Short mmCIF file of C-alpha atoms and ligand atoms in Angstrom, two decimals:
data_model
loop_
_atom_site.label_atom_id
_atom_site.label_comp_id
_atom_site.label_asym_id
_atom_site.label_seq_id
_atom_site.Cartn_x
_atom_site.Cartn_y
_atom_site.Cartn_z
CA PRO A 1490 85.95 29.56 96.56
CA ILE A 1491 87.49 32.04 94.16
CA ILE A 1492 90.92 31.32 92.72
CA TYR A 1493 93.42 34.20 92.84
CA ALA A 1494 96.32 33.66 90.45
CA ILE A 1495 99.32 35.90 91.11
CA THR A 1496 101.50 36.50 88.05
CA PRO A 1497 104.71 38.55 88.15
CA THR A 1498 105.69 39.71 84.67
CA TYR A 1499 108.39 41.80 83.02
CA ALA A 1500 108.97 43.39 79.64
CA ARG A 1501 110.78 41.29 77.04
CA LEU A 1502 110.10 40.19 73.48
CA VAL A 1503 107.91 37.22 74.42
CA GLN A 1504 105.92 38.99 77.18
CA LYS A 1505 102.74 39.62 75.21
CA ALA A 1506 102.74 36.13 73.70
CA GLU A 1507 103.10 34.59 77.18
CA LEU A 1508 100.34 36.74 78.68
CA VAL A 1509 97.95 36.07 75.80
CA ARG A 1510 98.60 32.35 76.11
CA ILE A 1511 97.94 32.07 79.83
CA SER A 1512 95.10 34.61 79.86
CA GLN A 1513 93.25 32.47 77.32
CA THR A 1514 93.74 29.44 79.54
CA PHE A 1515 92.41 31.40 82.52
CA LEU A 1516 89.30 32.47 80.55
CA HIS A 1517 88.14 28.87 80.85
CA VAL A 1518 88.38 28.92 84.66
CA LYS A 1519 85.26 29.87 86.59
CA ASN A 1520 85.38 32.17 89.59
CA PHE A 1521 88.84 33.41 88.82
CA HIS A 1522 90.68 36.65 89.65
CA TRP A 1523 94.01 37.41 88.02
CA ILE A 1524 96.50 39.56 89.95
CA VAL A 1525 99.15 40.71 87.52
CA VAL A 1526 102.17 42.49 88.98
CA GLU A 1527 104.51 44.15 86.57
CA ASP A 1528 108.21 44.34 87.39
CA SER A 1529 108.28 47.92 86.19
CA PRO A 1530 108.32 51.48 87.59
CA VAL A 1531 104.99 52.12 85.82
CA LYS A 1532 102.00 50.15 84.56
CA THR A 1533 102.84 49.66 80.91
CA GLN A 1534 100.40 50.29 78.09
CA LEU A 1535 100.98 46.80 76.70
CA VAL A 1536 99.89 45.04 79.89
CA SER A 1537 97.12 47.56 80.68
CA GLU A 1538 95.46 47.07 77.31
CA LEU A 1539 95.95 43.33 77.34
CA LEU A 1540 94.21 43.09 80.72
CA ALA A 1541 91.39 45.45 79.73
CA GLN A 1542 90.69 43.35 76.64
CA SER A 1543 91.22 39.98 78.31
CA GLY A 1544 87.68 39.42 79.54
CA LEU A 1545 89.10 38.36 82.91
CA ARG A 1546 88.47 39.77 86.36
CA PHE A 1547 91.85 41.29 87.23
CA THR A 1548 93.90 43.54 89.46
CA HIS A 1549 96.86 45.31 87.88
CA LEU A 1550 99.77 46.26 90.14
CA HIS A 1551 103.40 47.19 89.59
CA THR A 1552 106.64 47.42 91.50
CA GLU A 1553 110.11 47.47 90.10
CA THR A 1554 112.56 44.97 91.55
CA SER A 1555 115.01 46.99 93.62
CA LYS A 1556 118.39 47.65 92.00
CA GLU A 1557 120.43 45.38 94.27
CA HIS A 1558 118.09 42.43 93.65
CA LYS A 1559 117.59 42.91 89.93
CA ARG A 1560 119.23 40.41 87.63
CA LYS A 1561 121.53 42.02 85.07
CA GLU A 1562 121.54 40.92 81.44
CA SER A 1563 125.03 39.49 82.06
CA ASP A 1564 124.14 37.56 85.24
CA PRO A 1565 123.37 33.86 84.90
CA ASN A 1566 119.60 33.37 85.20
CA TRP A 1567 119.85 31.52 88.51
CA LEU A 1568 121.82 34.18 90.36
CA LYS A 1569 118.89 36.10 91.85
CA PRO A 1570 115.33 35.06 92.61
CA ARG A 1571 112.76 36.50 90.22
CA GLY A 1572 109.31 37.98 90.80
CA VAL A 1573 109.75 38.14 94.57
CA GLU A 1574 108.80 41.75 95.31
CA GLN A 1575 105.93 41.42 92.82
CA ARG A 1576 104.46 38.37 94.56
CA ASN A 1577 104.86 40.03 97.96
CA LEU A 1578 103.02 43.12 96.72
CA ALA A 1579 100.14 40.91 95.58
CA LEU A 1580 100.02 39.28 99.03
CA GLN A 1581 99.89 42.75 100.58
CA TRP A 1582 97.06 43.71 98.22
CA LEU A 1583 95.06 40.65 99.25
CA ARG A 1584 95.61 41.46 102.94
CA GLU A 1585 94.46 45.04 102.45
CA ASN A 1586 91.51 44.29 100.20
CA ARG A 1587 90.05 40.98 101.27
CA GLU A 1588 88.15 39.89 104.40
CA LEU A 1589 88.99 36.88 106.52
CA SER A 1590 85.45 35.63 105.83
CA GLU A 1591 86.09 35.27 102.10
CA GLU A 1592 86.74 31.79 100.78
CA GLY A 1593 89.58 31.86 98.31
CA VAL A 1594 92.66 30.04 97.12
CA VAL A 1595 95.91 31.70 96.06
CA TYR A 1596 98.14 30.30 93.33
CA PHE A 1597 101.44 31.69 92.05
CA ALA A 1598 101.12 31.37 88.28
CA ASP A 1599 104.30 32.48 86.48
CA ASP A 1600 103.69 33.89 83.02
CA ASP A 1601 105.73 31.26 81.15
CA ASN A 1602 104.34 27.99 82.55
CA THR A 1603 101.70 25.79 80.90
CA TYR A 1604 98.53 25.11 82.89
CA SER A 1605 95.98 22.33 82.41
CA LEU A 1606 92.41 23.39 83.19
CA ARG A 1607 92.14 20.30 85.38
CA LEU A 1608 94.66 21.89 87.74
CA PHE A 1609 92.16 24.56 88.76
CA ASP A 1610 89.55 21.96 89.73
CA GLU A 1611 92.16 20.38 92.00
CA ILE A 1612 93.22 23.71 93.52
CA ARG A 1613 89.78 24.97 94.43
CA SER A 1614 89.26 22.66 97.42
CA THR A 1615 92.46 23.77 99.20
CA LYS A 1616 91.95 23.97 102.98
CA ARG A 1617 95.46 25.10 103.97
CA VAL A 1618 98.14 24.22 101.39
CA SER A 1619 97.62 21.78 98.53
CA VAL A 1620 100.43 20.25 96.46
CA TRP A 1621 100.91 18.29 93.20
CA PRO A 1622 103.58 17.37 90.64
CA VAL A 1623 105.23 19.87 88.27
CA GLY A 1624 106.49 18.69 84.89
CA LEU A 1625 109.80 19.57 83.20
CA VAL A 1626 111.49 21.04 86.25
CA GLY A 1627 114.56 20.56 88.41
CA GLY A 1628 116.39 18.71 85.65
CA LEU A 1629 113.78 15.94 85.76
CA ARG A 1630 110.73 14.89 83.73
CA PHE A 1631 108.79 15.95 86.80
CA GLU A 1632 109.15 16.63 90.51
CA ARG A 1633 106.43 15.48 92.88
CA PRO A 1634 105.43 15.03 96.50
CA LEU A 1635 105.48 11.39 97.61
CA VAL A 1636 102.20 10.26 99.14
CA GLU A 1637 101.45 7.37 101.48
CA LYS A 1638 97.96 6.72 102.85
CA GLY A 1639 96.83 10.11 101.60
CA ARG A 1640 99.63 12.01 103.35
CA VAL A 1641 102.75 13.66 101.96
CA VAL A 1642 105.75 11.77 103.34
CA GLY A 1643 108.54 13.21 101.18
CA PHE A 1644 109.45 14.49 97.75
CA TYR A 1645 110.74 13.08 94.49
CA THR A 1646 113.34 15.68 93.54
CA ALA A 1647 117.02 15.62 92.67
CA TRP A 1648 118.14 19.21 93.15
CA LYS A 1649 118.88 20.32 96.74
CA PRO A 1650 116.61 17.64 98.22
CA ASN A 1651 117.26 18.89 101.75
CA ARG A 1652 115.29 22.07 101.23
CA PRO A 1653 112.38 22.32 103.74
CA PHE A 1654 109.87 22.33 100.83
CA PRO A 1655 111.70 21.12 97.71
CA MET A 1656 108.96 22.26 95.32
CA ASP A 1657 108.60 24.66 92.43
CA MET A 1658 106.36 27.72 92.74
CA ALA A 1659 103.87 26.08 90.36
CA GLY A 1660 103.39 23.05 92.62
CA PHE A 1661 101.27 24.43 95.46
CA ALA A 1662 98.29 26.61 96.32
CA ILE A 1663 97.43 28.32 99.60
CA ALA A 1664 94.07 29.04 101.22
CA LEU A 1665 93.39 32.78 101.28
CA GLN A 1666 92.31 32.56 104.91
CA LEU A 1667 95.68 31.06 105.89
CA LEU A 1668 97.49 33.99 104.24
CA LEU A 1669 95.16 36.53 105.84
CA ALA A 1670 95.61 34.94 109.27
CA ASN A 1671 99.41 34.94 108.92
CA ARG A 1672 100.00 38.49 107.88
CA GLU A 1673 103.79 38.32 108.19
CA ALA A 1674 104.20 35.35 105.83
CA ARG A 1675 105.97 36.40 102.65
CA PHE A 1676 108.74 35.44 100.24
CA ASP A 1677 112.25 36.21 101.45
CA LEU A 1678 114.05 38.46 98.99
CA LEU A 1679 117.37 37.19 100.34
CA ALA A 1680 116.47 33.52 100.11
CA GLU A 1681 119.26 31.35 98.77
CA ARG A 1682 118.72 29.88 95.32
CA GLY A 1683 115.97 27.28 95.47
CA TYR A 1684 114.76 28.35 98.93
CA LEU A 1685 112.19 30.93 97.79
CA GLU A 1686 109.19 28.58 97.98
CA SER A 1687 110.36 27.27 101.37
CA SER A 1688 110.73 30.81 102.73
CA LEU A 1689 106.98 31.34 102.42
CA LEU A 1690 105.68 27.84 103.13
CA GLN A 1691 107.78 27.34 106.29
CA SER A 1692 105.78 29.95 108.15
CA LEU A 1693 102.42 28.49 107.02
CA VAL A 1694 102.42 24.67 107.18
CA SER A 1695 104.26 21.51 108.06
CA ILE A 1696 104.83 18.70 105.56
CA GLU A 1697 102.29 16.46 107.33
CA GLU A 1698 99.58 19.06 106.76
CA LEU A 1699 100.08 19.30 102.98
CA GLU A 1700 97.02 18.24 100.96
CA PRO A 1701 97.97 16.04 97.98
CA ARG A 1702 96.07 16.66 94.75
CA ALA A 1703 96.15 15.25 91.20
CA ASP A 1704 95.43 11.62 92.14
CA ASN A 1705 97.80 11.50 95.11
CA CYS A 1706 100.38 13.47 93.14
CA THR A 1707 100.58 11.00 90.24
CA LYS A 1708 99.32 13.32 87.49
CA VAL A 1709 101.21 16.19 85.88
CA LEU A 1710 98.82 19.13 85.31
CA VAL A 1711 101.32 21.99 85.10
CA TRP A 1712 104.58 22.26 83.20
CA HIS A 1713 107.52 24.52 83.98
CA THR A 1714 107.97 25.52 80.35
CA ARG A 1715 110.36 28.36 79.48
CA SER A 1716 110.27 30.24 76.22
CA GLU A 1717 113.39 30.51 74.11
CA LYS A 1718 114.67 34.06 73.75
CA PRO A 1719 113.94 35.03 70.14
CA LYS A 1720 116.95 35.89 68.02
CA MET A 1721 116.83 39.37 66.50
CA LYS A 1722 119.83 39.17 64.19
CA GLN A 1723 118.05 40.40 61.06
CA GLU A 1724 116.15 43.05 63.00
CA GLU A 1725 119.42 44.42 64.34
CA LEU A 1726 121.05 44.40 60.90
CA LEU A 1727 118.10 46.26 59.40
CA GLN A 1728 118.06 48.74 62.28
CA LYS A 1729 121.69 49.67 61.54
CA GLN A 1730 120.60 50.53 58.01
CA GLY A 1731 117.71 52.59 59.33
CA LEU A 1732 115.28 49.94 58.08
CA GLY A 1733 114.14 48.50 61.43
CA SER A 1734 110.56 47.29 61.78
CA ASP A 1735 107.71 49.72 62.49
CA PRO A 1736 107.97 50.43 66.25
CA SER A 1737 104.29 51.37 66.39
CA ILE A 1738 103.34 47.75 65.75
CA GLU A 1739 103.15 45.95 69.09
CA VAL A 1740 104.56 42.42 69.35
C1 LIG B 3206 111.86 29.28 88.72
C2 LIG B 3206 110.52 29.18 89.45
O1 LIG B 3206 109.60 28.46 88.64
C3 LIG B 3206 110.01 30.60 89.72
O2 LIG B 3206 108.75 30.56 90.32
C4 LIG B 3206 111.02 31.32 90.61
O3 LIG B 3206 110.60 32.64 90.84
C5 LIG B 3206 112.36 31.34 89.89
O4 LIG B 3206 112.78 30.02 89.51
C6 LIG B 3206 113.42 31.97 90.77
O5 LIG B 3206 114.46 31.36 90.97
O6 LIG B 3206 113.18 33.06 91.27
P1 LIG B 3206 112.17 30.42 86.20
O7 LIG B 3206 111.44 29.85 85.04
O8 LIG B 3206 113.63 30.21 86.28
O9 LIG B 3206 111.47 29.91 87.51
O10 LIG B 3206 111.84 31.99 86.40
P2 LIG B 3206 111.07 32.99 85.42
O11 LIG B 3206 109.89 32.31 84.80
O12 LIG B 3206 112.07 33.64 84.54
O13 LIG B 3206 110.53 34.08 86.46
C7 LIG B 3206 109.47 33.79 87.37
C8 LIG B 3206 108.38 34.86 87.25
O14 LIG B 3206 108.92 36.14 87.60
C9 LIG B 3206 107.79 34.99 85.83
O15 LIG B 3206 106.40 35.18 85.92
C10 LIG B 3206 108.50 36.22 85.28
O16 LIG B 3206 107.73 36.94 84.33
C11 LIG B 3206 108.74 37.06 86.54
N1 LIG B 3206 109.97 37.90 86.45
C12 LIG B 3206 111.14 37.39 85.99
C13 LIG B 3206 109.90 39.23 86.84
O17 LIG B 3206 108.84 39.72 87.26
N2 LIG B 3206 111.05 40.00 86.74
C14 LIG B 3206 112.23 39.53 86.27
O18 LIG B 3206 113.23 40.28 86.20
C15 LIG B 3206 112.28 38.18 85.88
MN1 LIG B 3207 109.52 30.30 84.43
#
C-alpha cells in the first residue's frame, strides 16, 4: 500500500525549515505520496519550489482558513482548531482522484512534528484505523492507547480523558478504502478544543476495532514537537534604520 501523508502548512518564519526537515524524513519512506495543503489564498512560491525540488511524489493544494475560523495573532493558540479546512480539502482530493480498488493508508502529518522512519513501517499494514503512542503531548511524556490481548481497551491520557478518541492527530492512520467508502467523514470545523480527532474517527471506527501498532503501543515513534517562534528583535531594529536584511534571500 502507498502511504499518503497530509500536511497542512502556513507561512511563518520557521515554515521552510519545518518543511525541509520533514521532507527529508519522507525521502527515506518508500511508496510515499505527500499531500501538502497551504493555508493560503494562493500556492506560494516558497512551497512550490520546495516541493518541486524535494524529490518526493507530491500533490500541492491550497485553501485559506475562512475568516471566522482563523486564529488571530492575539488569540491564544488553543482557541481555534488549526489545519482543519486544509485536511478536509486533502480528503476531498483523495475522494475525487483515487479509486476504491487502490490500497493506501492516510496519515495526518503536521509540519512541526518529528517522525521516526519506523513509524511508516507500522502504518503501512493498516486495515481500518491503526493507533500508537505520541511523545511530548497533552502535558505528558507521552499519550498512548492501552492494549490488552491485542485490543485497545482505553487510553493513557490526562487531558479531557472523556473524549471519544482522546488521541493526537499524529497517533493514528486510516485505510484509504475506509475514507473512500465513507465519503461524508471529515473533520468538524466547529469541533470543541480537543475534539477534532474524535470528530473524524467517530464516523469511521469504534474503539474495539482500533489496530494497535508500535509493539502494542509501548514504543514512541512520533513526537509532538513544536518550534519556538524565533525572536526578530535585531531584525526589527535594523529595519527601522533602513538596514533590514535582504528580502530577496529566502529563509
Ligand atoms: C495540535 C494537534 O497536534 C494538531 O494536529 C491540531 O490540528 C491542533 O492541535 C489543533 O488544535 O487544531 P498544535 O501543535 O497545537 O497541534 O498545532 P500546529 O502544529 O500549530 O498546527 C497543526 C497543523 O496545522 C500544522 O501542520 C500547521 O502548519 C497547520 N496550520 C496551523 C495551518 O495550516 N494554519 C494555521 O493557521 C495554523
Ligand atoms: Mn504542532
